[in-house]
Short mmCIF file of C-alpha atoms in Angstrom, two decimals:
data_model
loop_
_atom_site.label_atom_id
_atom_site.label_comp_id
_atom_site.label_asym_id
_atom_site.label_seq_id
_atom_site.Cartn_x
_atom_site.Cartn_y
_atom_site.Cartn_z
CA UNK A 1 82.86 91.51 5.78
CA UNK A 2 84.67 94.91 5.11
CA UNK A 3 83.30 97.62 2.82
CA UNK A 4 85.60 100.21 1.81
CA UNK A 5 84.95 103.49 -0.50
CA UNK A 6 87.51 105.03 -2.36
CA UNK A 7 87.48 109.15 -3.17
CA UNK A 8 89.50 111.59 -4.68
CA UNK A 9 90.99 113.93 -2.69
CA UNK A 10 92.09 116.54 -4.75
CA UNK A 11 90.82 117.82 -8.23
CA UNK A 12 90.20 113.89 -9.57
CA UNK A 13 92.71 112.70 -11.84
CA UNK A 14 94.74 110.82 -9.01
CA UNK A 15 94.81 107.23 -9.65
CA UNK A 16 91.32 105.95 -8.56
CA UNK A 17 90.86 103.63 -11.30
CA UNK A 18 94.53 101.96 -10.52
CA UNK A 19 93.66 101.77 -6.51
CA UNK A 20 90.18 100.08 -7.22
CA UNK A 21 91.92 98.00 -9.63
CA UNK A 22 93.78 96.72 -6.59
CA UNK A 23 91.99 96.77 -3.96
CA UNK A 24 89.64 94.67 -5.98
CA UNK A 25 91.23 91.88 -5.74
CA UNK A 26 90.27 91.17 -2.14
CA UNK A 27 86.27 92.42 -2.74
CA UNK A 28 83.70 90.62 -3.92
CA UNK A 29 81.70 93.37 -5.02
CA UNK A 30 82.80 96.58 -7.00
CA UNK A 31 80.33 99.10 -6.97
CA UNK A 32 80.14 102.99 -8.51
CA UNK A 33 78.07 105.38 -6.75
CA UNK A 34 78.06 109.13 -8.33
CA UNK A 35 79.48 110.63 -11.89
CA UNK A 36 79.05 109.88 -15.39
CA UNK A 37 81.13 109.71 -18.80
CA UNK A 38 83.31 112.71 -17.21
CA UNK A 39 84.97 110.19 -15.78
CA UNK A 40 88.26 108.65 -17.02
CA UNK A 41 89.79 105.93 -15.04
CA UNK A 42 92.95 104.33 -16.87
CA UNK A 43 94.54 101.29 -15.98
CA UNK A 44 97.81 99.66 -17.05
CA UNK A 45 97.87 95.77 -16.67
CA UNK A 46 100.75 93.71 -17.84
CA UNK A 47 101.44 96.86 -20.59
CA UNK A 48 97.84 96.99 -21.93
CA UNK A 49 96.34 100.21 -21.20
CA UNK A 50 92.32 100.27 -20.13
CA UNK A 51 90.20 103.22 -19.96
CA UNK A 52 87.04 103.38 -18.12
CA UNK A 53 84.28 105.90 -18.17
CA UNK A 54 81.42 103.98 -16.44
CA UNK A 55 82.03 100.75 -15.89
CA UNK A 56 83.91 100.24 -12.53
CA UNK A 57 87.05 99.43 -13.20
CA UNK A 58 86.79 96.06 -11.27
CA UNK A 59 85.26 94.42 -14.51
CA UNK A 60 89.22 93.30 -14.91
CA UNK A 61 88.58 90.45 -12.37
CA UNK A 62 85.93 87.59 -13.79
CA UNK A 63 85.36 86.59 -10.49
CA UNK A 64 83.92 89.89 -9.27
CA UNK A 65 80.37 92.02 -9.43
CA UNK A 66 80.38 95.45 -10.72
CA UNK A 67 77.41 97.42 -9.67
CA UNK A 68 76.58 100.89 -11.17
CA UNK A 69 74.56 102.57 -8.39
CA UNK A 70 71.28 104.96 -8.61
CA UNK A 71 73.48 107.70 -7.92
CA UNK A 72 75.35 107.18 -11.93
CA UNK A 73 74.41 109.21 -14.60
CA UNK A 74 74.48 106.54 -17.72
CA UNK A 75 74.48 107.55 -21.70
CA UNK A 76 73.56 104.22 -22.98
CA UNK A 77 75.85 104.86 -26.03
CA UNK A 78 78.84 105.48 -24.30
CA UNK A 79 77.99 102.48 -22.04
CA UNK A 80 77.59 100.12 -24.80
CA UNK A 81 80.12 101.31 -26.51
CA UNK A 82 82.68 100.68 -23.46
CA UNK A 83 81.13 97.26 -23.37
CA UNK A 84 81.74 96.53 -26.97
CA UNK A 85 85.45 98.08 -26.68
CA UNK A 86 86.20 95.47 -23.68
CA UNK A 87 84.68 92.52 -25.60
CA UNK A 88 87.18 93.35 -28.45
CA UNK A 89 89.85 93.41 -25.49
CA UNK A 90 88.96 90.04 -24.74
CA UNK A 91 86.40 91.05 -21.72
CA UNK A 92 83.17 89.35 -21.78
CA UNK A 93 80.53 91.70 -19.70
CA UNK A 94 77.85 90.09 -18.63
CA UNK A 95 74.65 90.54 -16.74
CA UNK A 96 76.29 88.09 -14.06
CA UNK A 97 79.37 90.49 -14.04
CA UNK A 98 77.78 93.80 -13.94
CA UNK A 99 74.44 95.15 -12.71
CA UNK A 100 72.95 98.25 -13.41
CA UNK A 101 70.77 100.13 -10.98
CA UNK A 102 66.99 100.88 -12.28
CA UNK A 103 67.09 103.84 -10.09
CA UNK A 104 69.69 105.13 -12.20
CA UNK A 105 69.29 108.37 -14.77
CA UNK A 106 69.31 108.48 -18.12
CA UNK A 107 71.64 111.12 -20.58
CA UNK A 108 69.56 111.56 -23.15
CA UNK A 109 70.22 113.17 -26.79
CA UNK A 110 68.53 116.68 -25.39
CA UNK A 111 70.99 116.64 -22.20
CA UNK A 112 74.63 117.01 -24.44
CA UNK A 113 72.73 119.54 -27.12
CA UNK A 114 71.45 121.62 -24.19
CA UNK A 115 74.82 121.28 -22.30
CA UNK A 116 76.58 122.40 -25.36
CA UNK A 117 74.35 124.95 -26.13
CA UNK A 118 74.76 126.70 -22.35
CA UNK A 119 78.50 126.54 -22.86
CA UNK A 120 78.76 128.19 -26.25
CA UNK A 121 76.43 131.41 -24.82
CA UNK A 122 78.84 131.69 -21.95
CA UNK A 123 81.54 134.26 -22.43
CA UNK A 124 84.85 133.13 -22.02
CA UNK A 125 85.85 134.31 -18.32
CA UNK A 126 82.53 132.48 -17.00
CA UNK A 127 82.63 129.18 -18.85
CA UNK A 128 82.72 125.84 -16.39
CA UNK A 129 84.69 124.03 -18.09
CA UNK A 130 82.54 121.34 -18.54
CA UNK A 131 83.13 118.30 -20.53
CA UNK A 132 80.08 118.51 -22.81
CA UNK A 133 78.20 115.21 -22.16
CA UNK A 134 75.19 116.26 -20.55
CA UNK A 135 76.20 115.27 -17.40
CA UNK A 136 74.69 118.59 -15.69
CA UNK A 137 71.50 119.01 -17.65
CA UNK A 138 70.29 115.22 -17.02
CA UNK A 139 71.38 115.72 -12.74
CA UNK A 140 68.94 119.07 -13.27
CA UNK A 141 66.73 117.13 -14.47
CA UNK A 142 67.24 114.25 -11.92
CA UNK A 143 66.65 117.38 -9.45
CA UNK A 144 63.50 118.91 -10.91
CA UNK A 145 61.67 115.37 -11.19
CA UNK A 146 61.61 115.38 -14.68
CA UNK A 147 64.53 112.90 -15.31
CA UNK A 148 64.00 109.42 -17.49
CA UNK A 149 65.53 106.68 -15.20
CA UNK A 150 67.02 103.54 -16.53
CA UNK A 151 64.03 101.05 -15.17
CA UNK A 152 61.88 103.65 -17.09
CA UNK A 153 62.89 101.36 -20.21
CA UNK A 154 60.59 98.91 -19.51
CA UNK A 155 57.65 100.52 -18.93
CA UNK A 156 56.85 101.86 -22.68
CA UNK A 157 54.08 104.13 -21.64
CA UNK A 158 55.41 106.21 -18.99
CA UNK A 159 58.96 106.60 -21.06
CA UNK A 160 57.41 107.72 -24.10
CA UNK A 161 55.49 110.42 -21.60
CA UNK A 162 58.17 111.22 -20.03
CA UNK A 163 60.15 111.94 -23.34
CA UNK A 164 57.78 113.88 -25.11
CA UNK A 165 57.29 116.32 -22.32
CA UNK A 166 61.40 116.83 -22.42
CA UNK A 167 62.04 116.69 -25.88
CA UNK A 168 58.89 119.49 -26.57
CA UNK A 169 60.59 121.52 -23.77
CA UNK A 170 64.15 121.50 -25.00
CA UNK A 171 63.11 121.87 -28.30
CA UNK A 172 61.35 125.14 -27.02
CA UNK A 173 64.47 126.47 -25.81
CA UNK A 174 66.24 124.98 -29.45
CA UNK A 175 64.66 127.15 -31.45
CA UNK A 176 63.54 130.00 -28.97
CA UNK A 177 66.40 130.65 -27.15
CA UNK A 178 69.92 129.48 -28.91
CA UNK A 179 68.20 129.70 -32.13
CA UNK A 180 69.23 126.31 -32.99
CA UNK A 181 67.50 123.43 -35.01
CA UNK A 182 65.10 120.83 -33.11
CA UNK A 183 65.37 117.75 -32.12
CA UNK A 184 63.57 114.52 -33.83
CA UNK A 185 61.23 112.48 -31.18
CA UNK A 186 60.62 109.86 -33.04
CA UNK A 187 64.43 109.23 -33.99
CA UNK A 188 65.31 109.66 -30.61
CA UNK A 189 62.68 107.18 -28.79
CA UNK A 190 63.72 104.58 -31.84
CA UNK A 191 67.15 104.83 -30.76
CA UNK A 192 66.20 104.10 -27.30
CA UNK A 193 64.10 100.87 -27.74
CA UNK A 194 67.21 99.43 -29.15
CA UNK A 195 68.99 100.32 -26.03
CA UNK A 196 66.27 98.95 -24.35
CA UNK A 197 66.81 95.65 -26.08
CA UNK A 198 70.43 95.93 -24.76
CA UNK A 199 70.32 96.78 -21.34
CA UNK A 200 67.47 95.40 -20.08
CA UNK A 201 69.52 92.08 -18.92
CA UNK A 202 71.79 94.12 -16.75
CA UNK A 203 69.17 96.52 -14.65
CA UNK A 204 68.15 95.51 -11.37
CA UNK A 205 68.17 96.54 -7.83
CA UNK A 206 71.69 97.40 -6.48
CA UNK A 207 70.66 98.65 -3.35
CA UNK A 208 68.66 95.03 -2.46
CA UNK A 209 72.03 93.05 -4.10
CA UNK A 210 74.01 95.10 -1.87
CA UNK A 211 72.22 94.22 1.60
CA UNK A 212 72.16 90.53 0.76
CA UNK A 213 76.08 90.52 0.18
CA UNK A 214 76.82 92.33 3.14
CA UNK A 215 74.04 89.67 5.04
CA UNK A 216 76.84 87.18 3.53
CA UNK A 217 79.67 88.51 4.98
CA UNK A 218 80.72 89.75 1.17
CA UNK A 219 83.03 92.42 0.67
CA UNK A 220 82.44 95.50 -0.87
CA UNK A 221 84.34 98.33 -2.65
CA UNK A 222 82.90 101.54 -3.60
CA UNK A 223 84.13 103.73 -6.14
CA UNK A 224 83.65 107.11 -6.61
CA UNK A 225 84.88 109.28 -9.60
CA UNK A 226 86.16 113.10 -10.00
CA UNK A 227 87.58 114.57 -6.17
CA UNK A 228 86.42 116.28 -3.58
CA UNK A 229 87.13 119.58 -4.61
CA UNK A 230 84.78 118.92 -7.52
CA UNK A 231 82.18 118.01 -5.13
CA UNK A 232 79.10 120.11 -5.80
CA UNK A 233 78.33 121.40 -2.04
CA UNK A 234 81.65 121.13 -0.84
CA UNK A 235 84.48 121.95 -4.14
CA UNK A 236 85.62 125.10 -6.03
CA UNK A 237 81.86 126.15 -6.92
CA UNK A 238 80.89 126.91 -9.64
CA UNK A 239 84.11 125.22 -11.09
CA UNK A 240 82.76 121.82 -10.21
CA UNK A 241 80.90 118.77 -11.23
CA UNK A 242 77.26 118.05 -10.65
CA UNK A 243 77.34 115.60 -8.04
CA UNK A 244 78.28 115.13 -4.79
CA UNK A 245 82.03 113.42 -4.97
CA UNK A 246 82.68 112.90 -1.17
CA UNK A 247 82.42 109.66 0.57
CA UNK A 248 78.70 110.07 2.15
CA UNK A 249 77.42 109.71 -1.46
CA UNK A 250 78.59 106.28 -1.69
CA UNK A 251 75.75 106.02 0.47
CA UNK A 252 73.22 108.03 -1.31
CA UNK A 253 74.39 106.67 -4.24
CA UNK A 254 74.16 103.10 -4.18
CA UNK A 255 71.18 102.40 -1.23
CA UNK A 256 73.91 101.15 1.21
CA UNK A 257 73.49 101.97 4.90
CA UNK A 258 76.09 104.28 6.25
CA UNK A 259 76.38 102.80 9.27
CA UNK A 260 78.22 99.50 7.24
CA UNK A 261 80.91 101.51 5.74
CA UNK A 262 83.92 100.45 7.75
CA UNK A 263 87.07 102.41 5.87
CA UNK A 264 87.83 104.96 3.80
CA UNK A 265 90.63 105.63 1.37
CA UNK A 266 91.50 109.05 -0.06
CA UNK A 267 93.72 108.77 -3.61
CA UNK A 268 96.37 111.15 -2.97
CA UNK A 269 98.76 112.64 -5.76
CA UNK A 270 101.95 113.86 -5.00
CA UNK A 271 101.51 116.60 -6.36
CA UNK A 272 98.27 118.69 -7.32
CA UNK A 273 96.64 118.77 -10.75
CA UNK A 274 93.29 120.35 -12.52
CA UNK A 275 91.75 120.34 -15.33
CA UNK A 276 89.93 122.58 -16.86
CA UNK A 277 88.67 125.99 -15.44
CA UNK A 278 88.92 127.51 -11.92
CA UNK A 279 91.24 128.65 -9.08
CA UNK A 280 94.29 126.52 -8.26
CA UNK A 281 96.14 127.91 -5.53
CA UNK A 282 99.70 126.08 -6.06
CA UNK A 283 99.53 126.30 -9.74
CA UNK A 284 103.06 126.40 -11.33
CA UNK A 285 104.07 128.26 -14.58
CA UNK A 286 107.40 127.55 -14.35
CA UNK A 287 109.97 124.60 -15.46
CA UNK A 288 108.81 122.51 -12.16
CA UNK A 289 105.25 122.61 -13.61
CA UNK A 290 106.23 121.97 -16.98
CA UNK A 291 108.50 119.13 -15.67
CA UNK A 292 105.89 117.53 -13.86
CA UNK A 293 102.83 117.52 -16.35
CA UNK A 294 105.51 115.90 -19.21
CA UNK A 295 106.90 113.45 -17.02
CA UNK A 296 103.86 112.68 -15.84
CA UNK A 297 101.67 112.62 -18.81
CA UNK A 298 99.12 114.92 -17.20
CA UNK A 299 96.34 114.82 -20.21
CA UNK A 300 92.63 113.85 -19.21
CA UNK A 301 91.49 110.31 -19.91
CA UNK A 302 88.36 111.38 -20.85
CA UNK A 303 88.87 114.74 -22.33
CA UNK A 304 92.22 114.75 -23.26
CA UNK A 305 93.17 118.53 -22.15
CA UNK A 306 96.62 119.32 -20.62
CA UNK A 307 96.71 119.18 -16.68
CA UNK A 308 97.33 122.32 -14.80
CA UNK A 309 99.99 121.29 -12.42
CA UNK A 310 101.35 122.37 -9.24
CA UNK A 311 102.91 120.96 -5.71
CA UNK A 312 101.34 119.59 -3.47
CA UNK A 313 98.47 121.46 -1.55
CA UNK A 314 98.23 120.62 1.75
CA UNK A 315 95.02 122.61 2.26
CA UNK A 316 92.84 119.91 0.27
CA UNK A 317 94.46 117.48 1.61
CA UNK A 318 92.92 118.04 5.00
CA UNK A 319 89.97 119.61 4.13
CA UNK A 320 89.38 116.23 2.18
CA UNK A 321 90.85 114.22 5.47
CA UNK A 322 87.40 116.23 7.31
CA UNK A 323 85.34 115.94 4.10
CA UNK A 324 85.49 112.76 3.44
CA UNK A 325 86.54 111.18 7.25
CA UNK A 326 89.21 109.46 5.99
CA UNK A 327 91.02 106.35 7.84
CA UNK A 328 93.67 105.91 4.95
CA UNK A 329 95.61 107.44 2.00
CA UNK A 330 96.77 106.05 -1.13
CA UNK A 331 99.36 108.04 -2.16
CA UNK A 332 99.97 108.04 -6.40
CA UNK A 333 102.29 109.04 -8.45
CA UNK A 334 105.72 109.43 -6.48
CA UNK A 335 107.64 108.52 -8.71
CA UNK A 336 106.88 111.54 -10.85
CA UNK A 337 108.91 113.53 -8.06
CA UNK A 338 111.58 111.89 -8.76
CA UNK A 339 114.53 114.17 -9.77
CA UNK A 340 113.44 117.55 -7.90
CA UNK A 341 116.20 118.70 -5.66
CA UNK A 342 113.54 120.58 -3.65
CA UNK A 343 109.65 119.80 -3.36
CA UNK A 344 107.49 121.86 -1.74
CA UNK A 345 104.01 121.44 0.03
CA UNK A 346 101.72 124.31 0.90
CA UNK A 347 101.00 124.25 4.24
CA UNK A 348 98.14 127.05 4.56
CA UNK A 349 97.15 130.26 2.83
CA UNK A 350 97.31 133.53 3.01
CA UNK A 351 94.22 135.90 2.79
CA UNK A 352 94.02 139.53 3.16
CA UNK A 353 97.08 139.20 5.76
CA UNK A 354 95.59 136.48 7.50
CA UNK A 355 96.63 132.82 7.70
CA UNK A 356 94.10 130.33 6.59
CA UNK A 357 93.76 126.49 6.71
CA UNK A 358 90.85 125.43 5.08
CA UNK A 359 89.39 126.11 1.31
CA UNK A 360 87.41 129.43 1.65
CA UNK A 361 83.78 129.15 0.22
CA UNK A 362 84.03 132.21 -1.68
CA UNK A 363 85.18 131.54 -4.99
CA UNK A 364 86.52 135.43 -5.52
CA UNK A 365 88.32 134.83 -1.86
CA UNK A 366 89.86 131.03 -3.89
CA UNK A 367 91.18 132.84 -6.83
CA UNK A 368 92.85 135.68 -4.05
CA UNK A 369 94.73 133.42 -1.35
CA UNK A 370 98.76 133.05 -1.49
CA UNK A 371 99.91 129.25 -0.54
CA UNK A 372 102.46 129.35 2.34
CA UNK A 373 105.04 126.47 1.26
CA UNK A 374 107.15 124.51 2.77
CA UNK A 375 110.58 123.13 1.27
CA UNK A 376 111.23 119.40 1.49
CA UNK A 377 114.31 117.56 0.14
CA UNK A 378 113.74 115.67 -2.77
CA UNK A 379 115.69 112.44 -4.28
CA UNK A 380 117.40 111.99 -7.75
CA UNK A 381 116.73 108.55 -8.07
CA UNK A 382 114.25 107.06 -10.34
CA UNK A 383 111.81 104.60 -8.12
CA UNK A 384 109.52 103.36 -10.64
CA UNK A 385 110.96 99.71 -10.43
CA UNK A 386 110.64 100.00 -6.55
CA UNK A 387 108.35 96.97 -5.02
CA UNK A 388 109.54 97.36 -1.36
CA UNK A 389 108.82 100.48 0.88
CA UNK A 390 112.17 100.04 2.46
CA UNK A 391 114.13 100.15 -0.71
CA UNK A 392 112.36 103.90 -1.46
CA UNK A 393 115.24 106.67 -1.21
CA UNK A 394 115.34 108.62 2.16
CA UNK A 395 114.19 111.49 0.87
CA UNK A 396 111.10 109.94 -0.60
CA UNK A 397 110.00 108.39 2.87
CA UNK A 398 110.49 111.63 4.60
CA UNK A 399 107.98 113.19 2.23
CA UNK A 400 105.55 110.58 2.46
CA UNK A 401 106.11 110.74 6.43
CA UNK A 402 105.14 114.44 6.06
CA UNK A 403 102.22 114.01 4.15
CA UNK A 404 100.96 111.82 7.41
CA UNK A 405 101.87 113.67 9.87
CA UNK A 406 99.81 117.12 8.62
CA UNK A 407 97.18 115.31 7.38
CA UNK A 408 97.10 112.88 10.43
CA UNK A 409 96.29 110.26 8.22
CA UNK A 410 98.61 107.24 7.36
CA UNK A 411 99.63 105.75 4.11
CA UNK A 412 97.85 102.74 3.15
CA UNK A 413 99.47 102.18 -0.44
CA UNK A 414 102.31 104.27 -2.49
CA UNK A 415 102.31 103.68 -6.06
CA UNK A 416 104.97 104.43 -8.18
CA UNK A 417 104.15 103.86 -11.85
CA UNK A 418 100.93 103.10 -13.99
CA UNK A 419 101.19 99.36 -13.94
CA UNK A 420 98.70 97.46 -11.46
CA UNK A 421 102.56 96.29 -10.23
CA UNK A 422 104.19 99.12 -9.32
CA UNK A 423 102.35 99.58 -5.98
CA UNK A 424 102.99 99.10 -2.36
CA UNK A 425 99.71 97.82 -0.19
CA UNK A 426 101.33 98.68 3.30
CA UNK A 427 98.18 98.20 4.59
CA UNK A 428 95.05 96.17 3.48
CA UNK A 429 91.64 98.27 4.22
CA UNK A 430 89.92 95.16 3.64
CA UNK A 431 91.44 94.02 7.02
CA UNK A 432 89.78 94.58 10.19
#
């Protein structure tokens, strides 16, 4: 058996949902370990467009078990919802195809108000940048031992305990605080035995599942969501999510040993994009920027904001190569390149006349360092009908051969379009 976790290795956004998507194909198990609805994974099979937010995006193969891990965040709306969307799609979801941890925490109603709330008081220069869905306020809540997990369901008397105590305390800060209007208990625990009714089938223990497939000799694939300079210890804090995105959490996140994690795959883009707030060293706010969010549709799957764009930083690159101990990179997105007579990659920064390599922890120290670049040829030709590696342009191999030779890290796959078939596996992870 082989089990395999892919991360991010940038500012999310770089094609996770699309390498999962194929890499699935040779696991037997699918499994997603930290995150919530912040996500947005979107995947183009045979010109029909998916778009996942919880649901690993490995639900596209019949044969195959999804897993949402303890370490998930779940609104039960948004999860039933992007069950009901994929029957309609022809996508029956089943408690045989996916199973959801108990061990997993709850977003309830209180989490988005209080999340919006916190965001509205916030002047402009020190909002996050969150996306609203009370993905922070429910991993607070995970922290301070007052969270509602999803086995919690089925025991009637310690949920109803456990929601009165956080509804009376939110609605203390409601009406104290933001001088807003309560919340309804009753409405709110109503809502929830009819999600209780729903879910119940799927919950179970991933961690256990997990041990007896690797016992078979199963394979596994573990995907994360966001990138690692989101990652709450380790990213752009405080411009970051609320969980840990790097590849140890697959770990934490889903009861799996670390010890049976064989390969890992960093997503790649060719470039560098963000969204939302926060410092973004090789930001562009000229036509190359502007060429390189239209062309390649840089607007969040989940939120739908416009993509900050810029070339490639180098700098993440290998602080995600130490982050995350990477053995492979799936490079996305080439083919957006395409037409630049000159690309550039920043190669390290410069800070108060020094020369840096690695992200400073300092946010101020973030927002104040230059990117050194340096120029690459690029290629005129379009590649997005390119299926063999040897048919790329020169030009576009010579990047790619950069990219591995700073990072010290080889390609494993090069996509070149949205479409499950416009990618190159040069090398399986799956095999040993």
């Amino acid at each position: 058996m082989s089990s395999v976790v892919v991360v991010g290795t940038q500012w999310g956004d770089e094609g996770k949902g699309k390498i999962v998507d194929l890499l699935t194909h040779y696991a037997d198990y699918v499994v997603r370990f930290q995150g919530g609805n912040n996500a947005g994974h979107t995947l183009v099979v045979e010109g029909k467009k998916y778009v996942f937010h919880i649901i690993p995006s490995g639900i596209l193969y019949e044969d195959k078990k999804c897993m949402i891990g303890n370490g998930v965040v779940i609104d039960p709306a948004v999860l039933l919802q992007e069950i009901k969307e994929l029957e309609g799609k022809g996508l029956h979801v089943t408690p045989d195809r996916l199973m959801i941890s108990e061990r997993a925490h709850l977003i309830m109603p209180y989490h988005a108000r209080l999340d919006y709330e916190k965001e509205a008081a916030l002047s402009k220069n020190n909002k996050i940048g969150t996306t609203g869905r009370g993905i922070g306020p429910c991993y607070v809540d995970k922290v301070g031992r007052t969270g509602i997990k999803a086995g919690d369901l089925l025991d009637d008397s310690l949920f109803r305990n456990k929601l009165t105590a956080a509804v009376e305390e939110t609605n203390f800060l409601l009406t104290k605080k933001f001088n807003t209007a309560p919340l309804d208990l009753e409405e709110i625990y109503e809502t929830f035995q009819m999600y209780k009714e729903s879910l119940s089938p799927f919950l179970g223990g991933v961690s256990e599942e997990l041990d007896r497939a690797r016992r078979r000799d199963q394979n596994i694939l573990f995907e994360g969501a966001q990138g690692t300079q989101l990652d709450i210890d380790h990213g752009t804090y405080p411009y970051v999510t609320s969980s840990n995105t790097i590849a140890g959490n697959a770990c934490n996140g889903s009861g799996f040993g670390p010890a049976h994690i064989d390969s890992v795959i960093g997503i790649l883009k060719a470039y560098t994009t963000r969204v939302g707030s926060g410092p973004f060293p090789t930001e562009l706010f000229d036509d190359a920027g502007e060429q390189l969010q239209v062309k390649g549709h840089e607007f969040g799957a989940t939120t739908g904001r416009r993509r900050r764009c810029g070339w490639l930083d180098g700098i993440v690159a290998n602080d995600s190569v130490r982050l995350n101990g990477l053995t492979g990179l799936a490079i996305t997105k080439l083919d957006v390149l395409s037409g630049h007579e000159t690309i550039k990659m920043a190669t390290s920064y410069e800070l108060e006349g020094k020369t840096i390599a690695a992200m400073p922890s300092n946010i101020n120290q973030v927002a104040g360092v230059s990117p050194v670049y340096e120029s690459i040829a690029g290629w005129r030709e379009e590649i997005d009908n390119v299926t063999d590696y040897d048919e790329l342009p020169v030009q576009a191999k010579s990047y790619i051969k950069r990219i591995e030779d700073f990072t010290g890290i080889g390609a494993n796959i090069v996509s070149v379009g949205p479409d499950r078939a416009q990618t190159m596996l040069l090398k399986n992870p799956f095999d040993k």
